[in-house]
Amino acid sequence: MTINYITTDTIVDWLKEHLSEERFLHTMGVYEMAQELAEKFGEDKNKAGIAALLHDCAKEIPFEEMQEIALRENLSIDKSWLNCKKILHAPISAYLAKTYFKISDKDIIDSIYFHTVGKKDMTLLDKIVFIADKIETKTREEKYAEPIRTVLNTTNSLDKAILKSIELTIKSLVDRELEINFQTVDFYNYLLNLTAK
Ligand code: GDP
Ligand code: FE
Ligand code: FE
C-alpha cells in the first residue's frame, strides 16, 4: 500500500531502525489496533495505518532537540506544549510526518499532532489514533488500557472511551506529581459535558 509514494513497509523499516524495541512494539500495537478500529467504525484503513505508524516517530529525539526544531522551523506550537517533555513529541512527530515522510494529508497530520492531549471536535480519524494509542495490547499496562477498552466495548462510544482515558491520565499525573496541561483539563470538562448529553 502506498500513500504519497511512501509505503508502510518503508516506514516500518525506518521505525525499526530509529525507535527502541519497546517503542517499536508499541507502534506496531497501535497500528494493529487502529486497523481494527478503522474497520469497526468505518474509517479509511490506509490513513489510520499511516497515522498510527508515525504517531510517536519523534519520541526518541531528546527534548532539547525537539525544542530546537520547533524554534528553528518556526513551528507555532502552544507555549505550554513547547515546555512539556511529555507532550512535545506529538507536534514534532506531526512535523516529521509532514516534512521527512512527505505526508501531505492534513487529516493524518492532525491526528498525530493531537494524539497526546486531544482537542474539541476531533475527527473520527483523530479519535481512532488517540484510542488505539491508549489501548494497544502489546505494551500498554492493563491497569490503564482495560478500563478504556471496557468503556469502548460496552458503549461503542469513542468519546466515552476518550473521556475514560483522559480521566486515567489526569489521575496518573496527580499521582506522579506532574503538571496537568490546561488543555487536558479543558478537554476533560468538554468531554464530560458532551457525553452526559
Ligand atoms: P505515548 O507517547 O505512547 O507514551 O503516549 P501519549 O502520547 O498519549 O502520552 C505521553 C505522555 O504524556 C503520557 O505519560 C501522558 O501521561 C502524558 N500526558 C498527557 N497529557 C498530559 C498533560 O496534560 N500534562 C503532562 N505533564 N503530561 C501529559
Ligand atoms: Fe505519544
Ligand atoms: Fe504512543
mmCIF file of C-alpha atoms and ligand atoms in Angstrom:
data_model
loop_
_atom_site.group_PDB
_atom_site.id
_atom_site.type_symbol
_atom_site.label_atom_id
_atom_site.label_comp_id
_atom_site.label_asym_id
_atom_site.label_seq_id
_atom_site.Cartn_x
_atom_site.Cartn_y
_atom_site.Cartn_z
ATOM 1 C CA MET A 1 0.000 0.000 0.000
ATOM 2 C CA THR A 2 1.317 3.459 -0.788
ATOM 3 C CA ILE A 3 0.274 6.939 0.221
ATOM 4 C CA ASN A 4 2.105 9.934 -1.179
ATOM 5 C CA TYR A 5 4.602 7.472 -2.675
ATOM 6 C CA ILE A 6 5.784 6.187 0.709
ATOM 7 C CA THR A 7 4.971 2.604 1.607
ATOM 8 C CA THR A 8 4.069 1.325 5.053
ATOM 9 C CA ASP A 9 6.995 -1.107 4.683
ATOM 10 C CA THR A 10 9.410 1.804 4.226
ATOM 11 C CA ILE A 11 8.023 3.490 7.351
ATOM 12 C CA VAL A 12 8.215 0.257 9.369
ATOM 13 C CA ASP A 13 11.867 -0.231 8.332
ATOM 14 C CA TRP A 14 12.671 3.341 9.425
ATOM 15 C CA LEU A 15 10.870 2.880 12.753
ATOM 16 C CA LYS A 16 12.687 -0.385 13.426
ATOM 17 C CA GLU A 17 15.983 1.420 12.966
ATOM 18 C CA HIS A 18 15.178 4.635 14.850
ATOM 19 C CA LEU A 19 12.941 3.590 17.745
ATOM 20 C CA SER A 20 13.743 1.500 20.804
ATOM 21 C CA GLU A 21 12.474 -2.076 20.771
ATOM 22 C CA GLU A 22 9.715 -1.190 23.241
ATOM 23 C CA ARG A 23 8.589 1.912 21.298
ATOM 24 C CA PHE A 24 8.634 -0.050 18.054
ATOM 25 C CA LEU A 25 6.500 -2.784 19.593
ATOM 26 C CA HIS A 26 4.092 -0.132 20.949
ATOM 27 C CA THR A 27 3.852 1.470 17.494
ATOM 28 C CA MET A 28 3.046 -1.846 15.829
ATOM 29 C CA GLY A 29 0.419 -2.429 18.514
ATOM 30 C CA VAL A 30 -1.131 0.973 17.756
ATOM 31 C CA TYR A 31 -1.051 0.125 14.041
ATOM 32 C CA GLU A 32 -2.956 -3.133 14.571
ATOM 33 C CA MET A 33 -5.467 -1.525 16.922
ATOM 34 C CA ALA A 34 -6.012 1.435 14.565
ATOM 35 C CA GLN A 35 -6.722 -1.020 11.721
ATOM 36 C CA GLU A 36 -9.247 -2.826 13.891
ATOM 37 C CA LEU A 37 -10.983 0.399 14.978
ATOM 38 C CA ALA A 38 -10.992 1.797 11.428
ATOM 39 C CA GLU A 39 -12.733 -1.366 10.260
ATOM 40 C CA LYS A 40 -15.237 -1.223 13.135
ATOM 41 C CA PHE A 41 -16.078 2.493 12.857
ATOM 42 C CA GLY A 42 -15.767 2.859 9.080
ATOM 43 C CA GLU A 43 -12.622 4.944 8.696
ATOM 44 C CA ASP A 44 -10.062 4.750 5.880
ATOM 45 C CA LYS A 45 -7.693 1.959 6.974
ATOM 46 C CA ASN A 46 -4.771 3.326 4.957
ATOM 47 C CA LYS A 47 -4.967 6.700 6.645
ATOM 48 C CA ALA A 48 -5.407 5.174 10.091
ATOM 49 C CA GLY A 49 -2.430 2.876 9.449
ATOM 50 C CA ILE A 50 -0.049 5.643 8.352
ATOM 51 C CA ALA A 51 -1.108 7.904 11.242
ATOM 52 C CA ALA A 52 -0.648 5.073 13.745
ATOM 53 C CA LEU A 53 2.804 4.180 12.420
ATOM 54 C CA LEU A 54 4.026 7.783 12.591
ATOM 55 C CA HIS A 55 2.236 8.973 15.761
ATOM 56 C CA ASP A 56 5.339 8.616 18.000
ATOM 57 C CA CYS A 57 8.054 8.832 15.313
ATOM 58 C CA ALA A 58 9.810 11.726 17.114
ATOM 59 C CA LYS A 59 9.532 10.157 20.550
ATOM 60 C CA GLU A 60 13.209 9.248 20.798
ATOM 61 C CA ILE A 61 14.534 12.706 19.924
ATOM 62 C CA PRO A 62 15.960 14.376 23.068
ATOM 63 C CA PHE A 63 13.610 17.033 24.493
ATOM 64 C CA GLU A 64 16.053 19.928 23.980
ATOM 65 C CA GLU A 65 16.498 18.913 20.359
ATOM 66 C CA MET A 66 12.727 18.881 19.832
ATOM 67 C CA GLN A 67 12.558 22.381 21.299
ATOM 68 C CA GLU A 68 15.344 23.467 18.938
ATOM 69 C CA ILE A 69 13.491 22.061 15.923
ATOM 70 C CA ALA A 70 10.324 23.904 16.978
ATOM 71 C CA LEU A 71 12.180 27.213 17.295
ATOM 72 C CA ARG A 72 14.351 26.800 14.204
ATOM 73 C CA GLU A 73 11.438 25.799 11.985
ATOM 74 C CA ASN A 74 9.185 28.449 13.496
ATOM 75 C CA LEU A 75 6.537 25.867 14.342
ATOM 76 C CA SER A 76 3.627 27.611 16.001
ATOM 77 C CA ILE A 77 3.308 25.215 18.907
ATOM 78 C CA ASP A 78 1.439 26.338 22.019
ATOM 79 C CA LYS A 79 3.972 27.548 24.612
ATOM 80 C CA SER A 80 2.629 25.183 27.250
ATOM 81 C CA TRP A 81 3.308 22.249 24.905
ATOM 82 C CA LEU A 82 6.746 23.552 23.980
ATOM 83 C CA ASN A 83 7.800 23.330 27.606
ATOM 84 C CA CYS A 84 6.238 19.949 28.354
ATOM 85 C CA LYS A 85 8.533 16.954 27.890
ATOM 86 C CA LYS A 86 5.607 14.537 27.691
ATOM 87 C CA ILE A 87 3.571 16.444 25.125
ATOM 88 C CA LEU A 88 6.076 17.965 22.685
ATOM 89 C CA HIS A 89 6.734 14.691 20.824
ATOM 90 C CA ALA A 90 3.212 14.815 19.340
ATOM 91 C CA PRO A 91 3.554 18.056 17.299
ATOM 92 C CA ILE A 92 7.171 17.169 16.457
ATOM 93 C CA SER A 93 6.082 13.731 15.186
ATOM 94 C CA ALA A 94 3.456 15.513 13.061
ATOM 95 C CA TYR A 95 6.167 17.842 11.759
ATOM 96 C CA LEU A 96 8.417 14.901 10.799
ATOM 97 C CA ALA A 97 5.492 13.089 9.174
ATOM 98 C CA LYS A 98 4.898 16.138 7.006
ATOM 99 C CA THR A 99 8.451 17.121 6.147
ATOM 100 C CA TYR A 100 10.562 13.946 6.361
ATOM 101 C CA PHE A 101 7.948 11.342 5.427
ATOM 102 C CA LYS A 102 6.227 13.726 2.984
ATOM 103 C CA ILE A 103 2.710 13.028 4.235
ATOM 104 C CA SER A 104 0.567 15.816 2.796
ATOM 105 C CA ASP A 105 -2.787 14.571 4.093
ATOM 106 C CA LYS A 106 -3.840 17.120 6.722
ATOM 107 C CA ASP A 107 -6.191 14.660 8.468
ATOM 108 C CA ILE A 108 -3.279 12.295 9.130
ATOM 109 C CA ILE A 109 -1.002 15.116 10.320
ATOM 110 C CA ASP A 110 -3.680 16.473 12.686
ATOM 111 C CA SER A 111 -4.377 13.066 14.203
ATOM 112 C CA ILE A 112 -0.664 12.752 15.041
ATOM 113 C CA TYR A 113 -0.486 16.322 16.363
ATOM 114 C CA PHE A 114 -3.338 15.822 18.836
ATOM 115 C CA HIS A 115 -2.773 12.186 19.866
ATOM 116 C CA THR A 116 -1.496 13.074 23.363
ATOM 117 C CA VAL A 117 -3.732 15.927 24.560
ATOM 118 C CA GLY A 118 -6.701 15.624 22.210
ATOM 119 C CA LYS A 119 -8.929 18.554 21.277
ATOM 120 C CA LYS A 120 -12.547 19.578 20.867
ATOM 121 C CA ASP A 121 -14.314 18.390 17.722
ATOM 122 C CA MET A 122 -11.931 15.558 16.929
ATOM 123 C CA THR A 123 -12.485 13.784 13.628
ATOM 124 C CA LEU A 124 -13.146 10.036 13.533
ATOM 125 C CA LEU A 125 -9.510 9.541 12.479
ATOM 126 C CA ASP A 126 -8.258 11.684 15.415
ATOM 127 C CA LYS A 127 -10.316 9.597 17.841
ATOM 128 C CA ILE A 128 -9.175 6.268 16.386
ATOM 129 C CA VAL A 129 -5.491 7.207 16.604
ATOM 130 C CA PHE A 130 -5.966 8.611 20.119
ATOM 131 C CA ILE A 131 -7.708 5.497 21.449
ATOM 132 C CA ALA A 132 -5.568 2.956 19.549
ATOM 133 C CA ASP A 133 -2.549 4.577 21.232
ATOM 134 C CA LYS A 134 -4.042 4.086 24.688
ATOM 135 C CA ILE A 135 -5.426 0.531 24.366
ATOM 136 C CA GLU A 136 -2.963 -1.345 22.142
ATOM 137 C CA THR A 137 -2.323 -4.800 23.560
ATOM 138 C CA LYS A 138 1.431 -5.181 23.043
ATOM 139 C CA THR A 139 2.885 -2.758 25.617
ATOM 140 C CA ARG A 140 0.146 -0.781 27.380
ATOM 141 C CA GLU A 141 -0.328 -1.504 31.070
ATOM 142 C CA GLU A 142 -3.650 -3.300 31.539
ATOM 143 C CA LYS A 143 -4.345 -1.125 34.592
ATOM 144 C CA TYR A 144 -4.926 1.793 32.172
ATOM 145 C CA ALA A 145 -5.900 0.050 28.954
ATOM 146 C CA GLU A 146 -8.514 -2.358 30.289
ATOM 147 C CA PRO A 147 -10.972 0.219 31.724
ATOM 148 C CA ILE A 148 -10.823 2.197 28.462
ATOM 149 C CA ARG A 149 -11.389 -0.949 26.380
ATOM 150 C CA THR A 150 -14.322 -1.901 28.610
ATOM 151 C CA VAL A 151 -15.983 1.501 28.123
ATOM 152 C CA LEU A 152 -15.445 1.254 24.368
ATOM 153 C CA ASN A 153 -16.832 -2.263 24.144
ATOM 154 C CA THR A 154 -19.861 -1.647 26.345
ATOM 155 C CA THR A 155 -20.869 1.755 24.904
ATOM 156 C CA ASN A 156 -19.376 1.704 21.392
ATOM 157 C CA SER A 157 -18.634 5.375 22.025
ATOM 158 C CA LEU A 158 -15.158 6.636 21.153
ATOM 159 C CA ASP A 159 -15.955 9.865 23.053
ATOM 160 C CA LYS A 160 -16.743 7.954 26.249
ATOM 161 C CA ALA A 161 -13.580 5.881 25.833
ATOM 162 C CA ILE A 162 -11.538 9.076 25.364
ATOM 163 C CA LEU A 163 -13.143 10.553 28.486
ATOM 164 C CA LYS A 164 -12.097 7.469 30.474
ATOM 165 C CA SER A 165 -8.592 7.739 29.057
ATOM 166 C CA ILE A 166 -8.249 11.433 29.989
ATOM 167 C CA GLU A 167 -9.621 10.677 33.445
ATOM 168 C CA LEU A 168 -6.949 7.988 33.960
ATOM 169 C CA THR A 169 -4.230 10.267 32.562
ATOM 170 C CA ILE A 170 -5.181 13.066 34.968
ATOM 171 C CA LYS A 171 -5.252 10.642 37.909
ATOM 172 C CA SER A 172 -1.852 9.257 36.962
ATOM 173 C CA LEU A 173 -0.370 12.762 36.522
ATOM 174 C CA VAL A 174 -1.638 13.708 40.009
ATOM 175 C CA ASP A 175 -0.118 10.514 41.467
ATOM 176 C CA ARG A 176 3.225 11.294 39.809
ATOM 177 C CA GLU A 177 3.052 14.991 40.831
ATOM 178 C CA LEU A 178 3.324 16.064 37.185
ATOM 179 C CA GLU A 179 1.873 19.271 35.775
ATOM 180 C CA ILE A 180 -1.507 18.891 34.074
ATOM 181 C CA ASN A 181 -1.747 20.949 30.911
ATOM 182 C CA PHE A 182 -4.723 23.348 30.989
ATOM 183 C CA GLN A 183 -5.885 21.977 27.636
ATOM 184 C CA THR A 184 -6.076 18.492 29.159
ATOM 185 C CA VAL A 185 -8.365 19.879 31.881
ATOM 186 C CA ASP A 186 -10.408 21.836 29.312
ATOM 187 C CA PHE A 187 -10.768 18.714 27.186
ATOM 188 C CA TYR A 188 -11.820 16.638 30.185
ATOM 189 C CA ASN A 189 -14.592 19.128 31.071
ATOM 190 C CA TYR A 190 -15.683 19.333 27.451
ATOM 191 C CA LEU A 191 -15.989 15.524 27.147
ATOM 192 C CA LEU A 192 -17.798 15.284 30.452
ATOM 193 C CA ASN A 193 -20.492 17.643 29.143
ATOM 194 C CA LEU A 194 -20.542 16.122 25.674
ATOM 195 C CA THR A 195 -21.019 12.540 26.835
ATOM 196 C CA ALA A 196 -23.597 13.482 29.507
ATOM 197 C CA LYS A 197 -25.984 14.700 26.795
HETATM 198 P P1 GDP B 1 2.950 7.611 24.374
HETATM 199 O O1 GDP B 1 3.686 8.685 23.612
HETATM 200 O O2 GDP B 1 2.590 6.434 23.532
HETATM 201 O O3 GDP B 1 3.683 7.188 25.624
HETATM 202 O O4 GDP B 1 1.550 8.201 24.858
HETATM 203 P P2 GDP B 1 0.946 9.689 24.811
HETATM 204 O O5 GDP B 1 1.476 10.428 23.653
HETATM 205 O O6 GDP B 1 -0.524 9.583 24.938
HETATM 206 O O7 GDP B 1 1.402 10.341 26.181
HETATM 207 C C1 GDP B 1 2.713 10.593 26.543
HETATM 208 C C2 GDP B 1 2.721 11.030 27.981
HETATM 209 O O8 GDP B 1 2.125 12.318 28.096
HETATM 210 C C3 GDP B 1 1.962 10.131 28.955
HETATM 211 O O9 GDP B 1 2.834 9.771 30.011
HETATM 212 C C4 GDP B 1 0.832 11.015 29.464
HETATM 213 O O10 GDP B 1 0.535 10.751 30.815
HETATM 214 C C5 GDP B 1 1.441 12.393 29.299
HETATM 215 N N1 GDP B 1 0.462 13.484 29.262
HETATM 216 C C6 GDP B 1 -0.746 13.541 28.678
HETATM 217 N N2 GDP B 1 -1.376 14.710 28.975
HETATM 218 C C7 GDP B 1 -0.533 15.403 29.773
HETATM 219 C C8 GDP B 1 -0.605 16.654 30.442
HETATM 220 O O11 GDP B 1 -1.584 17.398 30.408
HETATM 221 N N3 GDP B 1 0.488 17.013 31.209
HETATM 222 C C9 GDP B 1 1.607 16.231 31.297
HETATM 223 N N4 GDP B 1 2.619 16.641 32.061
HETATM 224 N N5 GDP B 1 1.701 15.047 30.698
HETATM 225 C C10 GDP B 1 0.643 14.632 29.940
HETATM 226 FE FE FE B 2 2.715 9.688 22.036
HETATM 227 FE FE FE B 3 2.082 6.215 21.510
#
